[in-house]
PDB file of C-alpha atoms in Angstrom:
ATOM      1  CA  UNK D 248      -5.215  25.625  -3.073  1.00  0.00           C
ATOM      2  CA  UNK D 249      -6.182  23.463  -0.102  1.00  0.00           C
ATOM      3  CA  UNK D 250      -3.577  21.041   1.286  1.00  0.00           C
ATOM      4  CA  UNK D 251      -3.021  18.856   4.361  1.00  0.00           C
ATOM      5  CA  UNK D 252       0.355  19.602   5.944  1.00  0.00           C
ATOM      6  CA  UNK D 253       2.587  19.302   8.974  1.00  0.00           C
ATOM      7  CA  UNK D 254       4.595  22.397   9.870  1.00  0.00           C
ATOM      8  CA  UNK D 255       7.380  20.399  11.567  1.00  0.00           C
ATOM      9  CA  UNK D 256       8.238  16.726  12.115  1.00  0.00           C
ATOM     10  CA  UNK D 257       5.811  15.007  14.518  1.00  0.00           C
ATOM     11  CA  UNK D 258       3.315  17.910  14.353  1.00  0.00           C
ATOM     12  CA  UNK D 259      -0.377  17.124  14.008  1.00  0.00           C
ATOM     13  CA  UNK D 260      -1.522  17.349  10.355  1.00  0.00           C
ATOM     14  CA  UNK D 261      -3.804  20.262   9.477  1.00  0.00           C
ATOM     15  CA  UNK D 262      -5.743  21.561   6.472  1.00  0.00           C
ATOM     16  CA  UNK D 263      -4.398  24.891   5.200  1.00  0.00           C
ATOM     17  CA  UNK D 264      -4.607  27.251   2.215  1.00  0.00           C
ATOM     18  CA  UNK D 265      -1.389  26.957   0.188  1.00  0.00           C
ATOM     19  CA  UNK D 266      -0.001  28.366  -3.054  1.00  0.00           C
ATOM     20  CA  UNK D 267      -0.674  26.437  -6.258  1.00  0.00           C
ATOM     21  CA  UNK D 268       2.688  25.007  -7.431  1.00  0.00           C
ATOM     22  CA  UNK D 269       4.261  26.337 -10.633  1.00  0.00           C
ATOM     23  CA  UNK D 270       5.357  24.231 -13.598  1.00  0.00           C
ATOM     24  CA  UNK D 271       9.084  23.604 -14.217  1.00  0.00           C
ATOM     25  CA  UNK D 272      11.055  22.066 -17.110  1.00  0.00           C
ATOM     26  CA  UNK D 273      10.867  18.265 -17.078  1.00  0.00           C
ATOM     27  CA  UNK D 274       7.844  18.380 -14.751  1.00  0.00           C
ATOM     28  CA  UNK D 275       4.072  18.039 -15.081  1.00  0.00           C
ATOM     29  CA  UNK D 276       1.275  19.828 -13.222  1.00  0.00           C
ATOM     30  CA  UNK D 277      -1.501  17.465 -12.142  1.00  0.00           C
ATOM     31  CA  UNK D 278      -4.937  18.501 -10.925  1.00  0.00           C
ATOM     32  CA  UNK D 279      -5.464  15.816  -8.304  1.00  0.00           C
ATOM     33  CA  UNK D 280      -8.823  14.074  -8.032  1.00  0.00           C
ATOM     34  CA  UNK D 281      -7.960  11.555  -5.298  1.00  0.00           C
ATOM     35  CA  UNK D 282      -5.089  10.592  -2.980  1.00  0.00           C
ATOM     36  CA  UNK D 283      -4.414   7.270  -1.277  1.00  0.00           C
ATOM     37  CA  UNK D 284      -3.719   7.215   2.447  1.00  0.00           C
ATOM     38  CA  UNK D 285      -0.795   4.988   3.499  1.00  0.00           C
ATOM     39  CA  UNK D 286       1.054   4.363   6.794  1.00  0.00           C
ATOM     40  CA  UNK D 287       4.088   5.735   4.920  1.00  0.00           C
ATOM     41  CA  UNK D 288       2.444   9.173   5.014  1.00  0.00           C
ATOM     42  CA  UNK D 289       2.462   9.600   8.785  1.00  0.00           C
ATOM     43  CA  UNK D 290       5.878   7.952   9.045  1.00  0.00           C
ATOM     44  CA  UNK D 291       7.254  10.588   6.648  1.00  0.00           C
ATOM     45  CA  UNK D 292       5.522  13.290   8.726  1.00  0.00           C
ATOM     46  CA  UNK D 293       7.251  11.872  11.813  1.00  0.00           C
ATOM     47  CA  UNK D 294      10.675  12.138  10.118  1.00  0.00           C
ATOM     48  CA  UNK D 295      11.237   8.713   8.530  1.00  0.00           C
ATOM     49  CA  UNK D 296      13.204  10.258   5.641  1.00  0.00           C
ATOM     50  CA  UNK D 297      14.914  12.999   7.657  1.00  0.00           C
ATOM     51  CA  UNK D 298      18.589  13.025   6.689  1.00  0.00           C
ATOM     52  CA  UNK D 299      17.925  10.828   3.636  1.00  0.00           C
ATOM     53  CA  UNK D 300      16.108  13.323   1.393  1.00  0.00           C
ATOM     54  CA  UNK D 301      15.639  17.093   1.389  1.00  0.00           C
ATOM     55  CA  UNK D 302      12.360  18.321   2.939  1.00  0.00           C
ATOM     56  CA  UNK D 303      10.256  21.482   2.639  1.00  0.00           C
ATOM     57  CA  UNK D 304       7.832  22.863   5.234  1.00  0.00           C
ATOM     58  CA  UNK D 305       4.924  23.211   5.512  1.00  0.00           C
ATOM     59  CA  UNK D 306       5.221  19.578   4.366  1.00  0.00           C
ATOM     60  CA  UNK D 307       2.281  18.487   2.200  1.00  0.00           C
ATOM     61  CA  UNK D 308       1.541  14.843   2.965  1.00  0.00           C
ATOM     62  CA  UNK D 309       0.794  12.010   0.557  1.00  0.00           C
ATOM     63  CA  UNK D 310       2.661   9.889  -1.985  1.00  0.00           C
ATOM     64  CA  UNK D 311      -0.186   8.158  -3.867  1.00  0.00           C
ATOM     65  CA  UNK D 312      -2.483  10.076  -6.177  1.00  0.00           C
ATOM     66  CA  UNK D 313      -4.589  10.161  -9.316  1.00  0.00           C
ATOM     67  CA  UNK D 314      -5.627  13.077 -11.458  1.00  0.00           C
ATOM     68  CA  UNK D 315      -5.489  14.873 -14.794  1.00  0.00           C
ATOM     69  CA  UNK D 316      -2.417  16.461 -16.384  1.00  0.00           C
ATOM     70  CA  UNK D 317      -3.164  20.192 -16.574  1.00  0.00           C
ATOM     71  CA  UNK D 318       0.177  21.492 -17.855  1.00  0.00           C
ATOM     72  CA  UNK D 319       3.487  20.031 -19.062  1.00  0.00           C
ATOM     73  CA  UNK D 320       6.905  21.645 -18.774  1.00  0.00           C
ATOM     74  CA  UNK D 321       9.618  21.842 -21.404  1.00  0.00           C
ATOM     75  CA  UNK D 322      11.260  18.530 -22.363  1.00  0.00           C
ATOM     76  CA  UNK D 323       8.337  16.370 -21.164  1.00  0.00           C
ATOM     77  CA  UNK D 324       7.665  13.437 -23.509  1.00  0.00           C
ATOM     78  CA  UNK D 325       5.739  10.773 -21.538  1.00  0.00           C
ATOM     79  CA  UNK D 326       2.556  12.754 -20.894  1.00  0.00           C
ATOM     80  CA  UNK D 327       0.342  15.381 -22.490  1.00  0.00           C
ATOM     81  CA  UNK D 328      -2.342  17.756 -21.231  1.00  0.00           C
ATOM     82  CA  UNK D 329      -5.569  15.868 -20.495  1.00  0.00           C
ATOM     83  CA  UNK D 330      -3.949  12.507 -19.676  1.00  0.00           C
ATOM     84  CA  UNK D 331      -5.500  10.708 -16.706  1.00  0.00           C
ATOM     85  CA  UNK D 332      -2.574   9.512 -14.575  1.00  0.00           C
ATOM     86  CA  UNK D 333      -1.905   7.766 -11.291  1.00  0.00           C
ATOM     87  CA  UNK D 334       1.138   6.706  -9.338  1.00  0.00           C
ATOM     88  CA  UNK D 335       3.521   7.034  -6.425  1.00  0.00           C
ATOM     89  CA  UNK D 336       4.571  10.671  -6.607  1.00  0.00           C
ATOM     90  CA  UNK D 337       7.206  10.881  -3.866  1.00  0.00           C
ATOM     91  CA  UNK D 338      10.125  13.024  -5.021  1.00  0.00           C
ATOM     92  CA  UNK D 339      12.718  15.436  -3.647  1.00  0.00           C
ATOM     93  CA  UNK D 340      12.139  17.686  -1.873  1.00  0.00           C
ATOM     94  CA  UNK D 341       9.778  15.686   0.361  1.00  0.00           C
ATOM     95  CA  UNK D 342       6.754  17.813   1.173  1.00  0.00           C
ATOM     96  CA  UNK D 343       5.279  18.366  -2.285  1.00  0.00           C
ATOM     97  CA  UNK D 344       2.677  15.656  -1.702  1.00  0.00           C
ATOM     98  CA  UNK D 345      -0.679  14.438  -2.956  1.00  0.00           C
ATOM     99  CA  UNK D 346      -2.946  15.613  -0.109  1.00  0.00           C
ATOM    100  CA  UNK D 347      -3.602  18.748  -2.139  1.00  0.00           C
ATOM    101  CA  UNK D 348      -5.597  20.081  -5.071  1.00  0.00           C
ATOM    102  CA  UNK D 349      -2.512  20.296  -7.321  1.00  0.00           C
ATOM    103  CA  UNK D 350       0.946  18.750  -7.503  1.00  0.00           C
ATOM    104  CA  UNK D 351       3.988  19.343  -9.724  1.00  0.00           C
ATOM    105  CA  UNK D 352       6.154  16.242 -10.196  1.00  0.00           C
ATOM    106  CA  UNK D 353       9.147  15.257 -12.350  1.00  0.00           C
ATOM    107  CA  UNK D 354       7.865  13.159 -15.270  1.00  0.00           C
ATOM    108  CA  UNK D 355      10.298  10.397 -14.218  1.00  0.00           C
ATOM    109  CA  UNK D 356       8.426   9.650 -10.951  1.00  0.00           C
ATOM    110  CA  UNK D 357       6.539   6.341 -10.678  1.00  0.00           C
ATOM    111  CA  UNK D 358       3.578   7.517 -12.729  1.00  0.00           C
ATOM    112  CA  UNK D 359       1.589   5.963 -15.550  1.00  0.00           C
ATOM    113  CA  UNK D 360      -1.670   6.447 -17.446  1.00  0.00           C
ATOM    114  CA  UNK D 361      -4.782   5.116 -15.730  1.00  0.00           C
ATOM    115  CA  UNK D 362      -6.301   1.853 -16.994  1.00  0.00           C
ATOM    116  CA  UNK D 363      -9.546   2.540 -18.918  1.00  0.00           C
ATOM    117  CA  UNK D 364     -12.650   2.191 -16.783  1.00  0.00           C
ATOM    118  CA  UNK D 365     -10.820   2.737 -13.483  1.00  0.00           C
ATOM    119  CA  UNK D 366     -12.182   5.547 -11.302  1.00  0.00           C
ATOM    120  CA  UNK D 367      -9.841   8.143  -9.811  1.00  0.00           C
ATOM    121  CA  UNK D 368     -10.507   6.862  -6.283  1.00  0.00           C
ATOM    122  CA  UNK D 369      -9.751   3.254  -7.280  1.00  0.00           C
ATOM    123  CA  UNK D 370      -6.571   4.387  -9.061  1.00  0.00           C
ATOM    124  CA  UNK D 371      -5.389   6.419  -6.051  1.00  0.00           C
ATOM    125  CA  UNK D 372      -5.777   3.338  -3.851  1.00  0.00           C
ATOM    126  CA  UNK D 373      -3.338   1.232  -5.853  1.00  0.00           C
ATOM    127  CA  UNK D 374       0.239   2.572  -6.152  1.00  0.00           C
ATOM    128  CA  UNK D 375       2.131   1.918  -2.884  1.00  0.00           C
ATOM    129  CA  UNK D 376      -0.093  -0.855  -1.511  1.00  0.00           C
ATOM    130  CA  UNK D 377      -0.680  -2.384  -4.944  1.00  0.00           C
ATOM    131  CA  UNK D 378       3.003  -2.496  -5.922  1.00  0.00           C
ATOM    132  CA  UNK D 379       3.970  -3.958  -2.532  1.00  0.00           C
ATOM    133  CA  UNK D 380       1.297  -6.668  -2.739  1.00  0.00           C
ATOM    134  CA  UNK D 381       1.986  -7.437  -6.409  1.00  0.00           C
ATOM    135  CA  UNK D 382       5.710  -7.958  -5.745  1.00  0.00           C
ATOM    136  CA  UNK D 383       5.034  -9.994  -2.591  1.00  0.00           C
ATOM    137  CA  UNK D 384       2.789 -12.467  -4.420  1.00  0.00           C
ATOM    138  CA  UNK D 385       5.194 -12.664  -7.354  1.00  0.00           C
ATOM    139  CA  UNK D 386       8.174 -13.334  -5.061  1.00  0.00           C
ATOM    140  CA  UNK D 387       6.358 -16.162  -3.253  1.00  0.00           C
ATOM    141  CA  UNK D 388       6.696 -18.193  -6.443  1.00  0.00           C
ATOM    142  CA  UNK D 389       3.731 -20.420  -5.558  1.00  0.00           C
ATOM    143  CA  UNK D 390       1.663 -22.549  -7.931  1.00  0.00           C
ATOM    144  CA  UNK D 391      -2.118 -22.859  -8.168  1.00  0.00           C
ATOM    145  CA  UNK D 392      -3.967 -24.199  -5.100  1.00  0.00           C
ATOM    146  CA  UNK D 393      -1.001 -23.691  -2.778  1.00  0.00           C
ATOM    147  CA  UNK D 394      -1.784 -21.985   0.535  1.00  0.00           C
ATOM    148  CA  UNK D 395      -0.735 -18.537   1.748  1.00  0.00           C
ATOM    149  CA  UNK D 396      -1.557 -17.124   5.183  1.00  0.00           C
ATOM    150  CA  UNK D 397      -1.780 -13.318   5.301  1.00  0.00           C
ATOM    151  CA  UNK D 398      -1.466 -11.752   8.761  1.00  0.00           C
ATOM    152  CA  UNK D 399      -2.704  -8.157   8.855  1.00  0.00           C
ATOM    153  CA  UNK D 400      -4.856  -8.930   5.841  1.00  0.00           C
ATOM    154  CA  UNK D 401      -7.577  -6.312   6.208  1.00  0.00           C
ATOM    155  CA  UNK D 402      -5.411  -3.210   5.669  1.00  0.00           C
ATOM    156  CA  UNK D 403      -4.453  -1.779   2.276  1.00  0.00           C
ATOM    157  CA  UNK D 404      -1.490  -4.034   1.407  1.00  0.00           C
ATOM    158  CA  UNK D 405      -3.215  -7.089   2.886  1.00  0.00           C
ATOM    159  CA  UNK D 406      -6.374  -6.531   0.871  1.00  0.00           C
ATOM    160  CA  UNK D 407      -4.402  -6.161  -2.371  1.00  0.00           C
ATOM    161  CA  UNK D 408      -2.277  -9.213  -1.537  1.00  0.00           C
ATOM    162  CA  UNK D 409      -5.466 -11.216  -0.984  1.00  0.00           C
ATOM    163  CA  UNK D 410      -6.883 -10.087  -4.327  1.00  0.00           C
ATOM    164  CA  UNK D 411      -3.682 -10.785  -6.283  1.00  0.00           C
ATOM    165  CA  UNK D 412      -3.117 -14.169  -4.584  1.00  0.00           C
ATOM    166  CA  UNK D 413      -6.686 -15.215  -5.369  1.00  0.00           C
ATOM    167  CA  UNK D 414      -6.294 -14.103  -9.005  1.00  0.00           C
ATOM    168  CA  UNK D 415      -3.150 -16.266  -9.183  1.00  0.00           C
ATOM    169  CA  UNK D 416      -5.117 -19.324  -8.066  1.00  0.00           C
ATOM    170  CA  UNK D 417      -3.756 -19.501  -4.513  1.00  0.00           C
ATOM    171  CA  UNK D 418      -5.803 -20.527  -1.493  1.00  0.00           C
ATOM    172  CA  UNK D 419      -5.803 -17.485   0.793  1.00  0.00           C
ATOM    173  CA  UNK D 420      -6.080 -17.728   4.576  1.00  0.00           C
ATOM    174  CA  UNK D 421      -6.441 -14.333   6.240  1.00  0.00           C
ATOM    175  CA  UNK D 422      -6.635 -12.765   9.668  1.00  0.00           C
ATOM    176  CA  UNK D 423      -9.750 -10.704  10.333  1.00  0.00           C
ATOM    177  CA  UNK D 424     -11.226  -9.378  13.551  1.00  0.00           C
ATOM    178  CA  UNK D 425     -14.997  -9.006  13.599  1.00  0.00           C
ATOM    179  CA  UNK D 426     -17.759  -9.635  11.088  1.00  0.00           C
ATOM    180  CA  UNK D 427     -17.150  -6.538   8.932  1.00  0.00           C
ATOM    181  CA  UNK D 428     -13.460  -7.361   8.505  1.00  0.00           C
ATOM    182  CA  UNK D 429     -14.252 -11.013   7.760  1.00  0.00           C
ATOM    183  CA  UNK D 430     -16.847 -10.126   5.118  1.00  0.00           C
ATOM    184  CA  UNK D 431     -14.526  -7.557   3.515  1.00  0.00           C
ATOM    185  CA  UNK D 432     -11.535  -9.892   3.181  1.00  0.00           C
ATOM    186  CA  UNK D 433     -13.650 -12.827   1.985  1.00  0.00           C
ATOM    187  CA  UNK D 434     -15.052 -10.565  -0.728  1.00  0.00           C
ATOM    188  CA  UNK D 435     -11.433  -9.839  -1.733  1.00  0.00           C
ATOM    189  CA  UNK D 436     -10.753 -13.568  -2.169  1.00  0.00           C
ATOM    190  CA  UNK D 437      -9.917 -15.186   1.184  1.00  0.00           C
ATOM    191  CA  UNK D 438     -11.390 -18.671   1.639  1.00  0.00           C
ATOM    192  CA  UNK D 439     -10.702 -18.977   5.385  1.00  0.00           C
ATOM    193  CA  UNK D 440     -10.330 -16.383   8.136  1.00  0.00           C
ATOM    194  CA  UNK D 441      -8.840 -16.477  11.627  1.00  0.00           C
ATOM    195  CA  UNK D 442      -9.773 -14.011  14.397  1.00  0.00           C
ATOM    196  CA  UNK D 443      -6.572 -13.228  16.294  1.00  0.00           C
ATOM    197  CA  UNK D 444      -8.618 -11.859  19.224  1.00  0.00           C
ATOM    198  CA  UNK D 445     -10.037 -15.334  19.892  1.00  0.00           C
ATOM    199  CA  UNK D 446      -6.864 -17.015  21.111  1.00  0.00           C
ATOM    200  CA  UNK D 447      -3.415 -18.069  19.918  1.00  0.00           C
ATOM    201  CA  UNK D 448      -3.318 -17.332  16.166  1.00  0.00           C
ATOM    202  CA  UNK D 449      -0.574 -19.815  15.287  1.00  0.00           C
ATOM    203  CA  UNK D 450      -2.433 -22.566  17.145  1.00  0.00           C
ATOM    204  CA  UNK D 451      -5.696 -21.718  15.347  1.00  0.00           C
ATOM    205  CA  UNK D 452      -3.916 -22.134  12.005  1.00  0.00           C
ATOM    206  CA  UNK D 453      -2.243 -25.398  13.081  1.00  0.00           C
ATOM    207  CA  UNK D 454      -5.588 -26.815  14.208  1.00  0.00           C
ATOM    208  CA  UNK D 455      -7.151 -26.006  10.817  1.00  0.00           C
ATOM    209  CA  UNK D 456      -4.070 -26.854   8.708  1.00  0.00           C
ATOM    210  CA  UNK D 457      -2.053 -29.440  10.670  1.00  0.00           C
ATOM    211  CA  UNK D 458       0.213 -30.070   7.674  1.00  0.00           C
ATOM    212  CA  UNK D 459       1.155 -26.361   7.596  1.00  0.00           C
ATOM    213  CA  UNK D 460       0.841 -23.653   4.948  1.00  0.00           C
ATOM    214  CA  UNK D 461       3.064 -23.102   1.915  1.00  0.00           C
ATOM    215  CA  UNK D 462       3.665 -19.409   2.563  1.00  0.00           C
ATOM    216  CA  UNK D 463       3.252 -16.622   5.108  1.00  0.00           C
ATOM    217  CA  UNK D 464       2.920 -12.903   4.422  1.00  0.00           C
ATOM    218  CA  UNK D 465       3.060 -11.068   7.749  1.00  0.00           C
ATOM    219  CA  UNK D 466       2.227  -7.373   7.692  1.00  0.00           C
ATOM    220  CA  UNK D 467       1.707  -6.944  11.433  1.00  0.00           C
ATOM    221  CA  UNK D 468       3.762  -9.147  13.785  1.00  0.00           C
ATOM    222  CA  UNK D 469       6.681  -7.957  15.894  1.00  0.00           C
ATOM    223  CA  UNK D 470       9.820 -10.176  15.903  1.00  0.00           C
ATOM    224  CA  UNK D 471       8.597 -12.343  18.792  1.00  0.00           C
ATOM    225  CA  UNK D 472       5.178 -12.906  17.213  1.00  0.00           C
ATOM    226  CA  UNK D 473       6.704 -13.476  13.754  1.00  0.00           C
ATOM    227  CA  UNK D 474       8.970 -16.190  15.173  1.00  0.00           C
ATOM    228  CA  UNK D 475       5.833 -17.920  16.446  1.00  0.00           C
ATOM    229  CA  UNK D 476       3.971 -17.462  13.154  1.00  0.00           C
ATOM    230  CA  UNK D 477       6.678 -19.144  11.064  1.00  0.00           C
ATOM    231  CA  UNK D 478       5.956 -22.377  12.945  1.00  0.00           C
ATOM    232  CA  UNK D 479       2.832 -22.750  10.757  1.00  0.00           C
ATOM    233  CA  UNK D 480       4.911 -22.745   7.531  1.00  0.00           C
ATOM    234  CA  UNK D 481       5.882 -26.085   5.971  1.00  0.00           C
ATOM    235  CA  UNK D 482       9.619 -26.903   5.804  1.00  0.00           C
ATOM    236  CA  UNK D 483      10.832 -25.619   2.436  1.00  0.00           C
ATOM    237  CA  UNK D 484       8.134 -22.936   2.489  1.00  0.00           C
ATOM    238  CA  UNK D 485       8.516 -19.169   2.355  1.00  0.00           C
ATOM    239  CA  UNK D 486       7.725 -16.327   4.793  1.00  0.00           C
ATOM    240  CA  UNK D 487       7.898 -12.558   4.342  1.00  0.00           C
ATOM    241  CA  UNK D 488       7.513  -9.728   6.853  1.00  0.00           C
ATOM    242  CA  UNK D 489       7.087  -6.131   5.681  1.00  0.00           C
ATOM    243  CA  UNK D 490       7.944  -4.651   9.086  1.00  0.00           C
ATOM    244  CA  UNK D 491      11.418  -6.189   9.383  1.00  0.00           C
ATOM    245  CA  UNK D 492      10.612  -8.785  12.053  1.00  0.00           C
ATOM    246  CA  UNK D 493      12.561 -11.679  10.489  1.00  0.00           C
ATOM    247  CA  UNK D 494      15.740 -13.259  11.850  1.00  0.00           C
ATOM    248  CA  UNK D 495      17.579 -14.874   8.924  1.00  0.00           C
ATOM    249  CA  UNK D 496      19.221 -17.535  11.113  1.00  0.00           C
ATOM    250  CA  UNK D 497      15.913 -18.621  12.651  1.00  0.00           C
ATOM    251  CA  UNK D 498      14.320 -18.939   9.209  1.00  0.00           C
ATOM    252  CA  UNK D 499      17.280 -20.947   7.933  1.00  0.00           C
ATOM    253  CA  UNK D 500      17.087 -23.280  10.950  1.00  0.00           C
ATOM    254  CA  UNK D 501      13.489 -24.109  10.036  1.00  0.00           C
ATOM    255  CA  UNK D 502      14.303 -24.476   6.315  1.00  0.00           C
ATOM    256  CA  UNK D 503      12.117 -21.502   5.419  1.00  0.00           C
ATOM    257  CA  UNK D 504      13.009 -19.030   2.665  1.00  0.00           C
ATOM    258  CA  UNK D 505      12.101 -15.342   2.586  1.00  0.00           C
ATOM    259  CA  UNK D 506      12.725 -12.812   5.343  1.00  0.00           C
ATOM    260  CA  UNK D 507      12.392  -9.039   5.533  1.00  0.00           C
ATOM    261  CA  UNK D 508      10.661  -7.579   2.479  1.00  0.00           C
ATOM    262  CA  UNK D 509      10.845  -4.073   1.040  1.00  0.00           C
ATOM    263  CA  UNK D 510       9.392  -3.247  -2.349  1.00  0.00           C
ATOM    264  CA  UNK D 511      11.434  -1.221  -4.832  1.00  0.00           C
ATOM    265  CA  UNK D 512       8.778   0.719  -6.723  1.00  0.00           C
ATOM    266  CA  UNK D 513       9.235   1.370 -10.434  1.00  0.00           C
ATOM    267  CA  UNK D 514       7.254   2.463 -13.472  1.00  0.00           C
ATOM    268  CA  UNK D 515       7.496  -1.111 -14.823  1.00  0.00           C
ATOM    269  CA  UNK D 516       6.117  -2.526 -11.562  1.00  0.00           C
ATOM    270  CA  UNK D 517       3.220  -0.047 -11.522  1.00  0.00           C
ATOM    271  CA  UNK D 518       2.452  -0.947 -15.145  1.00  0.00           C
ATOM    272  CA  UNK D 519       2.425  -4.624 -14.079  1.00  0.00           C
ATOM    273  CA  UNK D 520      -0.160  -3.743 -11.437  1.00  0.00           C
ATOM    274  CA  UNK D 521      -2.161  -1.879 -14.115  1.00  0.00           C
ATOM    275  CA  UNK D 522      -2.171  -4.955 -16.363  1.00  0.00           C
ATOM    276  CA  UNK D 523      -3.439  -7.138 -13.520  1.00  0.00           C
ATOM    277  CA  UNK D 524      -6.149  -4.581 -12.698  1.00  0.00           C
ATOM    278  CA  UNK D 525      -7.349  -4.634 -16.316  1.00  0.00           C
ATOM    279  CA  UNK D 526      -7.190  -8.439 -16.570  1.00  0.00           C
ATOM    280  CA  UNK D 527      -8.830  -9.131 -13.217  1.00  0.00           C
ATOM    281  CA  UNK D 528     -11.639  -6.545 -13.073  1.00  0.00           C
ATOM    282  CA  UNK D 529     -10.480  -5.715  -9.539  1.00  0.00           C
ATOM    283  CA  UNK D 530     -12.700  -3.878  -7.053  1.00  0.00           C
ATOM    284  CA  UNK D 531     -11.068  -2.904  -3.765  1.00  0.00           C
ATOM    285  CA  UNK D 532     -13.157  -1.935  -0.699  1.00  0.00           C
ATOM    286  CA  UNK D 533     -12.540   1.791  -0.294  1.00  0.00           C
ATOM    287  CA  UNK D 534     -13.418   4.225   2.456  1.00  0.00           C
ATOM    288  CA  UNK D 535     -13.812   7.682   0.905  1.00  0.00           C
ATOM    289  CA  UNK D 536     -13.053  10.801   2.923  1.00  0.00           C
ATOM    290  CA  UNK D 537     -12.568  14.523   2.244  1.00  0.00           C
ATOM    291  CA  UNK D 538      -9.351  16.528   2.618  1.00  0.00           C
ATOM    292  CA  UNK D 539     -10.792  18.010   5.822  1.00  0.00           C
ATOM    293  CA  UNK D 540     -11.172  14.502   7.275  1.00  0.00           C
ATOM    294  CA  UNK D 541      -7.605  13.445   6.390  1.00  0.00           C
ATOM    295  CA  UNK D 542      -5.945  14.516   9.691  1.00  0.00           C
ATOM    296  CA  UNK D 543      -8.363  12.316  11.665  1.00  0.00           C
ATOM    297  CA  UNK D 544      -7.861   9.411   9.218  1.00  0.00           C
ATOM    298  CA  UNK D 545      -4.071   9.658   9.638  1.00  0.00           C
ATOM    299  CA  UNK D 546      -4.510   9.361  13.416  1.00  0.00           C
ATOM    300  CA  UNK D 547      -6.626   6.221  12.880  1.00  0.00           C
ATOM    301  CA  UNK D 548      -3.998   4.777  10.523  1.00  0.00           C
ATOM    302  CA  UNK D 549      -1.429   5.143  13.319  1.00  0.00           C
ATOM    303  CA  UNK D 550      -3.500   2.797  15.511  1.00  0.00           C
ATOM    304  CA  UNK D 551      -3.287   0.022  12.887  1.00  0.00           C
ATOM    305  CA  UNK D 552      -7.066  -0.462  13.054  1.00  0.00           C
ATOM    306  CA  UNK D 553      -8.047   1.002   9.678  1.00  0.00           C
ATOM    307  CA  UNK D 554     -10.090  -1.407   7.525  1.00  0.00           C
ATOM    308  CA  UNK D 555      -9.452  -1.749   3.789  1.00  0.00           C
ATOM    309  CA  UNK D 556      -8.108   1.243   1.890  1.00  0.00           C
ATOM    310  CA  UNK D 557      -8.783   4.903   2.675  1.00  0.00           C
ATOM    311  CA  UNK D 558      -8.871   7.363  -0.227  1.00  0.00           C
ATOM    312  CA  UNK D 559      -9.136  11.149  -0.027  1.00  0.00           C
ATOM    313  CA  UNK D 560     -11.527  12.624  -2.596  1.00  0.00           C
ATOM    314  CA  UNK D 561     -10.269  16.027  -3.724  1.00  0.00           C
TER     315      UNK D 561
END
């Protein structure tokens, strides 16, 4: 089978011919139809989980995927042959990933049946980014018509957060650079956009919303920039950063809740995302690429300039 791998930590990804994995007890064999590209993928390739989980090389990249169950091992009860499934398929050993034509995973991984009517490419876009965004919006605890500013809004997590916030009746303010990014994030549900390349972002927000915003989701700012961004949040408001830029004491001094955010994925959380997808008729802007184009797309993801969600069609 074809697969995108790295042969050692920090190596450049490449497309190779690999052996089709064999079924094991308690596992399922999935013929993959699509895989979602996430920043997590290149971070794993660079050694993010080295020393924390066992790895195998060549390391097949990818944690998000969607496909059809082709074979089930002994003692499997959750799935049957022919089921359309999607999920976050990271498991030990790291390196049996979704950037491939087939994958064998334990049935206990974060995997569930696809919502009816959802395409494989849409399903592959959801797991990591969708669960992160879903939990972020839930943890804000905001009511209808309250305001949330999303910094780094036009990437995968930001786009999902915009969609889910809009579905929950929130007013979404989003950062977007350029006309394409602005149109994309407004289609996802943002009512107002700010171009960070056109001057001080915090000041732009203060000029438009002098009373402040109720919440901040920051997916992009370093600690110094995040400290500046929290000045736009109302006292008693809430601010999250997904890249660990928050200083708890500085938030407390400004009477702002929140802090550093890390999602704990679970089957229940993914099923919650599935329910929202079905209820909201969600369409996410997707850039479709082939397995052969994945190495180049990973390099672009590293720059932080990818727009929307990239999905590999297999």
